[in-house]
Short mmCIF file of C-alpha atoms in Angstrom, two decimals:
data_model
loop_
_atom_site.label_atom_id
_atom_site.label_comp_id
_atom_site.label_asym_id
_atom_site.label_seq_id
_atom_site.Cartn_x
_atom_site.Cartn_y
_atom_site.Cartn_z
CA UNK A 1 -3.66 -113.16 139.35
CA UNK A 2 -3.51 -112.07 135.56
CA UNK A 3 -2.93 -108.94 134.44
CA UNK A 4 -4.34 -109.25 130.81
CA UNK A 5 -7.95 -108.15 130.15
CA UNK A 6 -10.63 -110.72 129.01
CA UNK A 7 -12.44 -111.39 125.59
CA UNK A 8 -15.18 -110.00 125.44
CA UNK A 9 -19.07 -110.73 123.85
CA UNK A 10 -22.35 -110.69 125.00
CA UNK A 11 -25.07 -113.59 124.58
CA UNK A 12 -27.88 -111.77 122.74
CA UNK A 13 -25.51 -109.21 121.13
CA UNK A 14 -27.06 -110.07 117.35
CA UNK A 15 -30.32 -108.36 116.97
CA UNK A 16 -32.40 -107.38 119.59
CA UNK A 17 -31.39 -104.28 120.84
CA UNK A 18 -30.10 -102.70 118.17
CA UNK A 19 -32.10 -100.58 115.65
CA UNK A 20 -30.59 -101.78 112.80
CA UNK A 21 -31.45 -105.06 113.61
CA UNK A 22 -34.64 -104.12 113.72
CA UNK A 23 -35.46 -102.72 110.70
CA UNK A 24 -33.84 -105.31 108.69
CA UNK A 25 -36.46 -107.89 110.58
CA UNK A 26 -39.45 -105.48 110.21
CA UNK A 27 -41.91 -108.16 108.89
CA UNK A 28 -40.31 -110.50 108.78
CA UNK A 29 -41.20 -113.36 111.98
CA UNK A 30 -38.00 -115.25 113.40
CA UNK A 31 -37.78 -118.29 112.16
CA UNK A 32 -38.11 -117.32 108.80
CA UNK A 33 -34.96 -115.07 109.46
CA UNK A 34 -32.93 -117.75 110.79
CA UNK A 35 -33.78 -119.45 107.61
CA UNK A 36 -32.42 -116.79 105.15
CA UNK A 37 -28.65 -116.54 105.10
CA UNK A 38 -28.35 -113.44 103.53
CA UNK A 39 -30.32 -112.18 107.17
CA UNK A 40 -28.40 -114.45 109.17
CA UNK A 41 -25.02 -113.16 108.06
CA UNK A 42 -25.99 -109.53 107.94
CA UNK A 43 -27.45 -109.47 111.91
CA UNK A 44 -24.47 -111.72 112.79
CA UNK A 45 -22.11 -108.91 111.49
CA UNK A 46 -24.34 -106.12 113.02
CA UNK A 47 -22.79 -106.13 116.51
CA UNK A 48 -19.13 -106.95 115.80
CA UNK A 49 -19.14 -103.31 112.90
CA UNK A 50 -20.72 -101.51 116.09
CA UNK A 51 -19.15 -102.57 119.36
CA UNK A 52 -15.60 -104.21 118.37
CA UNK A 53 -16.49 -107.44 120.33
CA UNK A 54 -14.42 -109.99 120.00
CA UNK A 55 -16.19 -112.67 118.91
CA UNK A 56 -19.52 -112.97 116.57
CA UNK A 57 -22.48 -114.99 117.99
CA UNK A 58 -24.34 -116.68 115.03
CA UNK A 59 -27.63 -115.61 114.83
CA UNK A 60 -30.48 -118.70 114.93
CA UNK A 61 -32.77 -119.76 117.99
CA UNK A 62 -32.62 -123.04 119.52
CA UNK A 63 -35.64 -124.25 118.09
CA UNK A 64 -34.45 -124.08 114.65
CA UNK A 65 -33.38 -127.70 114.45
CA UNK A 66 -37.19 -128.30 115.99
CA UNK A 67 -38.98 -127.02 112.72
CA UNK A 68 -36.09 -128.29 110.63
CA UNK A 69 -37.44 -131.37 111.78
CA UNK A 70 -41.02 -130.87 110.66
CA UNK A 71 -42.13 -130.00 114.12
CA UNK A 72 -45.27 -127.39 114.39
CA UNK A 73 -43.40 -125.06 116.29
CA UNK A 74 -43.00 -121.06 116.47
CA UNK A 75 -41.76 -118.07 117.93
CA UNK A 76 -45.06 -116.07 119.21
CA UNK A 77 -43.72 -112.35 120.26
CA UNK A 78 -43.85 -111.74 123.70
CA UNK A 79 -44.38 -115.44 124.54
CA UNK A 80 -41.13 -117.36 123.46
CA UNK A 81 -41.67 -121.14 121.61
CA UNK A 82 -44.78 -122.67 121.34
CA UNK A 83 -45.58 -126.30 120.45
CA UNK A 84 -48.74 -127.21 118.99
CA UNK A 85 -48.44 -130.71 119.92
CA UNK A 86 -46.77 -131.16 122.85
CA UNK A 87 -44.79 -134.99 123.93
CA UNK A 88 -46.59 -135.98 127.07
CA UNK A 89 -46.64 -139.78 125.62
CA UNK A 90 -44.52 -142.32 124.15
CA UNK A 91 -46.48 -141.86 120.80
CA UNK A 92 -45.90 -138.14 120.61
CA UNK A 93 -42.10 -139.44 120.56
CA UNK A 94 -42.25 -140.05 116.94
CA UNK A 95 -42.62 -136.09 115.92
CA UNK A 96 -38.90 -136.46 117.27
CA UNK A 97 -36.94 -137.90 114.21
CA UNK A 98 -32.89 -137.36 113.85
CA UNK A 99 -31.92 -133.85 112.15
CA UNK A 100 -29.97 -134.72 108.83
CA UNK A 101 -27.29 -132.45 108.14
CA UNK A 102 -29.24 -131.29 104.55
CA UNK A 103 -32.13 -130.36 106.97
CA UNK A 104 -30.29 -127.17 107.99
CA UNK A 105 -28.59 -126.37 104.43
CA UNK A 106 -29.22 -122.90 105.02
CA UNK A 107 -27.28 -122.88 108.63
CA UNK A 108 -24.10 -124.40 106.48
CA UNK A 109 -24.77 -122.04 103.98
CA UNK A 110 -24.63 -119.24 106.71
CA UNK A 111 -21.74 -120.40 108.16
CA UNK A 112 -19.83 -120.62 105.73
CA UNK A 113 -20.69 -117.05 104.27
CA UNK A 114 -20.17 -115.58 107.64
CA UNK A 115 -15.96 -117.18 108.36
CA UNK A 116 -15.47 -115.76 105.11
CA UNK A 117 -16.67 -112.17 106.24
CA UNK A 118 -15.07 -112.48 109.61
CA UNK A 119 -11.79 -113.24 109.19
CA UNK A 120 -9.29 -113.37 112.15
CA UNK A 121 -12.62 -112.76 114.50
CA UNK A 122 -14.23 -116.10 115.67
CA UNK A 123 -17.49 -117.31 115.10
CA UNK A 124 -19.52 -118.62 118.24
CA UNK A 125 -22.15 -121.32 116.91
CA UNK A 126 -24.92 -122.08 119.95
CA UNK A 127 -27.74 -125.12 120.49
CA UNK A 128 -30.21 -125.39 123.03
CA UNK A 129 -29.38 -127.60 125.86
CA UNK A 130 -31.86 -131.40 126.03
CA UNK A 131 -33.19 -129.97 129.15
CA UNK A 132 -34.63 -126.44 127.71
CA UNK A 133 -35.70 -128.04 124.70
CA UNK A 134 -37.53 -130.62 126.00
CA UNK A 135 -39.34 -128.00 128.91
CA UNK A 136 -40.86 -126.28 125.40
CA UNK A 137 -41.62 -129.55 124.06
CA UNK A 138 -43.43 -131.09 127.61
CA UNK A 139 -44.78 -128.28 128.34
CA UNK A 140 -45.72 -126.53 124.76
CA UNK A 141 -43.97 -123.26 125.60
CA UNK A 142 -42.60 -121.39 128.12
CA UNK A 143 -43.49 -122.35 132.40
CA UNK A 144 -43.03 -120.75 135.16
CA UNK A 145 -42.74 -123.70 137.09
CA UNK A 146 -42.03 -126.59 134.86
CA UNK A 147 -45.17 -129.30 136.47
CA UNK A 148 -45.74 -131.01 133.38
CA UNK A 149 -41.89 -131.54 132.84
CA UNK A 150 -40.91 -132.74 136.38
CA UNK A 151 -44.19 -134.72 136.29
CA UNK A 152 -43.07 -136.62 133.75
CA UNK A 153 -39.42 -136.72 134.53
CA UNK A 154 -40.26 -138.45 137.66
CA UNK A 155 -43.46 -140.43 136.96
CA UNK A 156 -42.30 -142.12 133.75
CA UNK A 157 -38.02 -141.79 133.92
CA UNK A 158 -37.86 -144.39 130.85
CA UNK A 159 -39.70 -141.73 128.20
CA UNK A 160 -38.27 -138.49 130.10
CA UNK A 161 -34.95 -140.14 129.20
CA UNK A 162 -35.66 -141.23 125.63
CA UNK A 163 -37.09 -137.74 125.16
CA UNK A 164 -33.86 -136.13 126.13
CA UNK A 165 -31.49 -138.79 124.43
CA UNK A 166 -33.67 -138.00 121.42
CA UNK A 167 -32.85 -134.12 121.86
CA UNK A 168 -29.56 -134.40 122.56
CA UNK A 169 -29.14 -136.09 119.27
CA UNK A 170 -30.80 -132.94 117.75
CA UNK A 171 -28.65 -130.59 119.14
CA UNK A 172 -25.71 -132.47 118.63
CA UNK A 173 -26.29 -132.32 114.77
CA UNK A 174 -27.02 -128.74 115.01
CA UNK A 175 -23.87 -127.95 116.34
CA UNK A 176 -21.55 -130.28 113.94
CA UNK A 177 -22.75 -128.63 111.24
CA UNK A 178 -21.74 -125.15 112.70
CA UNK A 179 -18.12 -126.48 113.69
CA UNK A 180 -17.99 -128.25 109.82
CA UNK A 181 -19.13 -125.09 108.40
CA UNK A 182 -16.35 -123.07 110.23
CA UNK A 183 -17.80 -122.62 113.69
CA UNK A 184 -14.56 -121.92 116.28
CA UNK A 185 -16.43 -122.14 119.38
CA UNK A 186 -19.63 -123.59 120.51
CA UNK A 187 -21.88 -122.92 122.86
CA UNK A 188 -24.71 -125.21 124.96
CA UNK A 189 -27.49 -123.15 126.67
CA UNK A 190 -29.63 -124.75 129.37
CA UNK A 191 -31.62 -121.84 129.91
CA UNK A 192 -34.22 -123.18 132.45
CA UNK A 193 -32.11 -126.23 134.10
CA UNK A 194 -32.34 -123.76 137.25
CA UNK A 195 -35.61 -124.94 137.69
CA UNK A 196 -34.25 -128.19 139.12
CA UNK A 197 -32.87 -129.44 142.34
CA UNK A 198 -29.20 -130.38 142.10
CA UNK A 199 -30.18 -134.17 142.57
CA UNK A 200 -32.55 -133.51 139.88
CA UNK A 201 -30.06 -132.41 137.41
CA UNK A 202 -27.25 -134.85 138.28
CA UNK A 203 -29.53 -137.79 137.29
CA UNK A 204 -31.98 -136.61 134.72
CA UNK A 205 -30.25 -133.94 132.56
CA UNK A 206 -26.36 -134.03 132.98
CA UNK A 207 -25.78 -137.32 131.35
CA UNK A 208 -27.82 -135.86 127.98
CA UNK A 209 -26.03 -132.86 128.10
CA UNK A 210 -22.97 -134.73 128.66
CA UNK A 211 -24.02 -136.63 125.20
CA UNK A 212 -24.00 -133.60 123.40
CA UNK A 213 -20.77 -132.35 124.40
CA UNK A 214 -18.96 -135.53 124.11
CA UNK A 215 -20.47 -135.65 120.09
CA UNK A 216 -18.38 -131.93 119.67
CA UNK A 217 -14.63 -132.41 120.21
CA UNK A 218 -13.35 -130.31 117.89
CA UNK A 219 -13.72 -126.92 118.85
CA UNK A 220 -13.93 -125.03 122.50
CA UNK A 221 -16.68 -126.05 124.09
CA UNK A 222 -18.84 -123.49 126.45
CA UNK A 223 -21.99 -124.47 128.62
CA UNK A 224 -24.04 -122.14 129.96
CA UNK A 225 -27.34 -122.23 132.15
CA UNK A 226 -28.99 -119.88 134.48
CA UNK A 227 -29.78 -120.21 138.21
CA UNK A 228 -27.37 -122.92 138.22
CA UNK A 229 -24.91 -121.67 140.95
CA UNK A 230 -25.36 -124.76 143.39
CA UNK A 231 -24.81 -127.12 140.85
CA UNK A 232 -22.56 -125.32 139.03
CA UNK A 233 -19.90 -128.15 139.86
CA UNK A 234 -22.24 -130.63 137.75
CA UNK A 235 -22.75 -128.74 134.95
CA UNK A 236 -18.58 -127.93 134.57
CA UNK A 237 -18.20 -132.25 134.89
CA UNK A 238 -20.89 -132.17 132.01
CA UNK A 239 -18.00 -131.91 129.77
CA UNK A 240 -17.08 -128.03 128.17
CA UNK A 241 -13.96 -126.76 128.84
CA UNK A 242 -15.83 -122.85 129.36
CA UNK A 243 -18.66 -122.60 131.99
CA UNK A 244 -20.84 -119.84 131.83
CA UNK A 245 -21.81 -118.21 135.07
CA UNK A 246 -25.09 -116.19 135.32
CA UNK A 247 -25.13 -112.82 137.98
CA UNK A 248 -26.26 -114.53 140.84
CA UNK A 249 -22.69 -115.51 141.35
CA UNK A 250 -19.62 -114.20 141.86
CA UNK A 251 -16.76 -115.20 139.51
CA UNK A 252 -13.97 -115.55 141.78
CA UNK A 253 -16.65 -117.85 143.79
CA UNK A 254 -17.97 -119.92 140.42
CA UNK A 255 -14.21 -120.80 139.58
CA UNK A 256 -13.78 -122.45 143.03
CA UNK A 257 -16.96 -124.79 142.33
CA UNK A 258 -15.21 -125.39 138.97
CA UNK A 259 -11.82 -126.09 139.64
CA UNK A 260 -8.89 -125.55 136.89
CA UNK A 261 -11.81 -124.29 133.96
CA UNK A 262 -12.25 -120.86 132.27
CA UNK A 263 -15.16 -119.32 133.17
CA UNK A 264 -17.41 -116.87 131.57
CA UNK A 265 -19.60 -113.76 132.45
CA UNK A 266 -21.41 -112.04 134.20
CA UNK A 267 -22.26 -108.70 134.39
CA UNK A 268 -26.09 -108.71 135.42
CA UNK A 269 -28.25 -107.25 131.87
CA UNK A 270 -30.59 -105.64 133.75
CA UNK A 271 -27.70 -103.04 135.38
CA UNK A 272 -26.83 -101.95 131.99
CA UNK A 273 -30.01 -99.60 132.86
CA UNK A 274 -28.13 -97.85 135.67
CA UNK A 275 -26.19 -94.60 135.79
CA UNK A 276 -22.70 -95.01 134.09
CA UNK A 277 -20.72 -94.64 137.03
CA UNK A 278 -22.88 -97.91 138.58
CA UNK A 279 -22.14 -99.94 135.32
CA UNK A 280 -18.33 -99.14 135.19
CA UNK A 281 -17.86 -100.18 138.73
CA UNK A 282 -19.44 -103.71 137.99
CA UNK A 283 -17.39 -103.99 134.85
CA UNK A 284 -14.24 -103.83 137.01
CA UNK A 285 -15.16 -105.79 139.25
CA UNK A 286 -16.48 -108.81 137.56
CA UNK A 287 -13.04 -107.83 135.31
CA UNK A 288 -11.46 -108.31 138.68
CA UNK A 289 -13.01 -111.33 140.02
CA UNK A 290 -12.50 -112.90 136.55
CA UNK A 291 -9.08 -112.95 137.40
CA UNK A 292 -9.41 -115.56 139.84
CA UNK A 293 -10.42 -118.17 137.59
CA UNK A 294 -7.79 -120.19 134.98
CA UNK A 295 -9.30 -117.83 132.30
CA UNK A 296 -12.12 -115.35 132.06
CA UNK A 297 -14.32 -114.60 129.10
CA UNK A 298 -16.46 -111.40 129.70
CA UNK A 299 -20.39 -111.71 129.29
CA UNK A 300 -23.36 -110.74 130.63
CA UNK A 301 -25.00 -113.04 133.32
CA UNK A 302 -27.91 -113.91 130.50
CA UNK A 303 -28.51 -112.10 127.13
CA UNK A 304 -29.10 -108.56 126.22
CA UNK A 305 -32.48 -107.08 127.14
CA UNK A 306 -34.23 -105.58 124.18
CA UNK A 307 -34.25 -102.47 125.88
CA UNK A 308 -30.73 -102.50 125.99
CA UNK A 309 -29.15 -98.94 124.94
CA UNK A 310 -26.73 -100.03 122.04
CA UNK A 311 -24.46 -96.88 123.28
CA UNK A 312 -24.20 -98.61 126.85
CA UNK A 313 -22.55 -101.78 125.41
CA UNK A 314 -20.23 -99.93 123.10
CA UNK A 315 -18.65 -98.11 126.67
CA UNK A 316 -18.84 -101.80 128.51
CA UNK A 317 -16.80 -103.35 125.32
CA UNK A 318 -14.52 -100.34 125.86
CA UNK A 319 -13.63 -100.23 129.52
CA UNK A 320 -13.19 -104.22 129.32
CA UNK A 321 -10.35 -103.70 126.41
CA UNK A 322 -8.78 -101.10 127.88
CA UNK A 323 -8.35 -103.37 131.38
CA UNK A 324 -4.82 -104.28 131.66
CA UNK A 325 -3.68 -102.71 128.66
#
């Protein structure tokens, strides 16, 4: 076992939960933010100046390559992405044409403002899995239970895959012009792929999330989904050499389903609400389960609720830099 402690970051540290992050986006709706680099740098920078984490998480949403594309698509608060025309047909394939590089001038622009502020401290650059995408896309926003999607990923396989190929070329894009910007890491979040049986994933997602992984060499590669523990296995063969483990699993248990990789995570979010005696336990021992594994990074098992006390994370960043020091 090592001795060292873990890097350290949390998915959802940029904006959110902190106050300053509000104010700056008072008025201002999402997607426009993630649009304006002089926003996107400052909110980046916001949690590395407050906690000390060790890595910044660029801060976009993973429908941003969506409206780059001309899609009618938005961020509703308190619902998530919503679709105005949702694909349910081979003809509502054609809203789906390749992102070009120039579409997202502003994300390059971002970038490249935000290595220059960072220095030594790496940026993370994130896309949206073909699976969660194309959920939003099927079903025209967030589901509970995903009918239209599975529907249509088992009724008509030839357009569920051509959908997701389609995606996967989206997100791909996306993240080479993070990495060409000055990106260090990357990150690929299938946020709903728990929805789906293992068979399910093995045949109609992993192979499109293997596409975009395969089109991003050049940097660390991460892949993250949630309520994936039984096919955790799968989504490590997908192809990044970091797999992100939500809390529903122990660490020490997630590294034996993927063999000889690094694995990241996961303190559960929703325990950053307890006493701080609760929380400092849990940080030591996901510290100590991490341990197990070739590598750990420490996260949270999913991303920062809003509610999150800023003050709570600053102690968690703490106690996991002062492990093994």
């Amino acid at each position: 076992m090592r001795d060292e402690r873990p890097p350290v970051w949390f998915m959802r540290q940029a904006g959110r939960s902190l106050p300053e992050y509000r104010r700056l986006r008072e008025g201002v709706p999402m997607l426009e933010s993630c649009a304006r680099p002089d926003m996107v740098t400052e909110i980046t920078l916001q949690p590395v100046r407050r906690y000390g984490v060790d890595a910044a998480v660029f801060y976009s949403d993973i429908v941003v390559p969506l409206k780059a594309i001309g899609m009618d698509v938005d961020i509703k608060p308190g619902v998530g992405p919503v679709v105005a025309r949702p694909i349910r047909s081979r003809d509502d394939l054609e809203q789906l044409r390749p992102l070009e590089p120039d579409d997202v001038d502003f994300v390059d622009e971002s970038v490249r403002a935000l290595v220059q502020e960072l220095g030594a401290t790496p940026l993370i650059g994130f896309a949206g899995a073909p699976f969660t995408l194309a959920s939003y896309l099927v079903e025209g926003g967030p589901s509970k239970h995903h009918q239209v999607t599975k529907a249509m990923m088992h009724s008509d396989p030839d357009l569920w895959h051509e959908l997701l190929s389609r995606v996967a070329g989206i997100s791909a894009t996306f993240l080479q012009v993070q990495i060409a910007a000055g990106a260090s890491v990357i990150q690929l979040f299938d946020s709903w792929a728990g929805a789906l049986s293992a068979a399910d994933y093995a045949r109609f997602v992993q192979p499109h999330s293997t596409e975009v992984l395969s089109a991003v060499t050049d940097v660390p590669r991460i892949h993250f989904g949630v309520g994936t523990s039984e096919f955790l296995g799968l989504m490590g063969d997908a192809g990044a050499e970091v797999v992100g483990v939500d809390w529903r699993l122990p660490l020490d248990e997630a590294s034996r389903r993927v063999p000889g990789k690094p694995v990241q995570g996961n303190l559960d979010p929703a325990l950053l609400g307890a006493d701080w005696s609760v929380i400092e336990a849990e940080v030591d021992r996901v510290i100590a389960e991490g341990r197990n594994a070739p590598a750990h990074v420490f996260n949270l098992g999913h991303g920062v609720l809003p509610d999150t006390d800023p003050d709570v994370l600053a102690r968690v960043v703490d106690r996991v830099q002062a492990a093994g020091a």
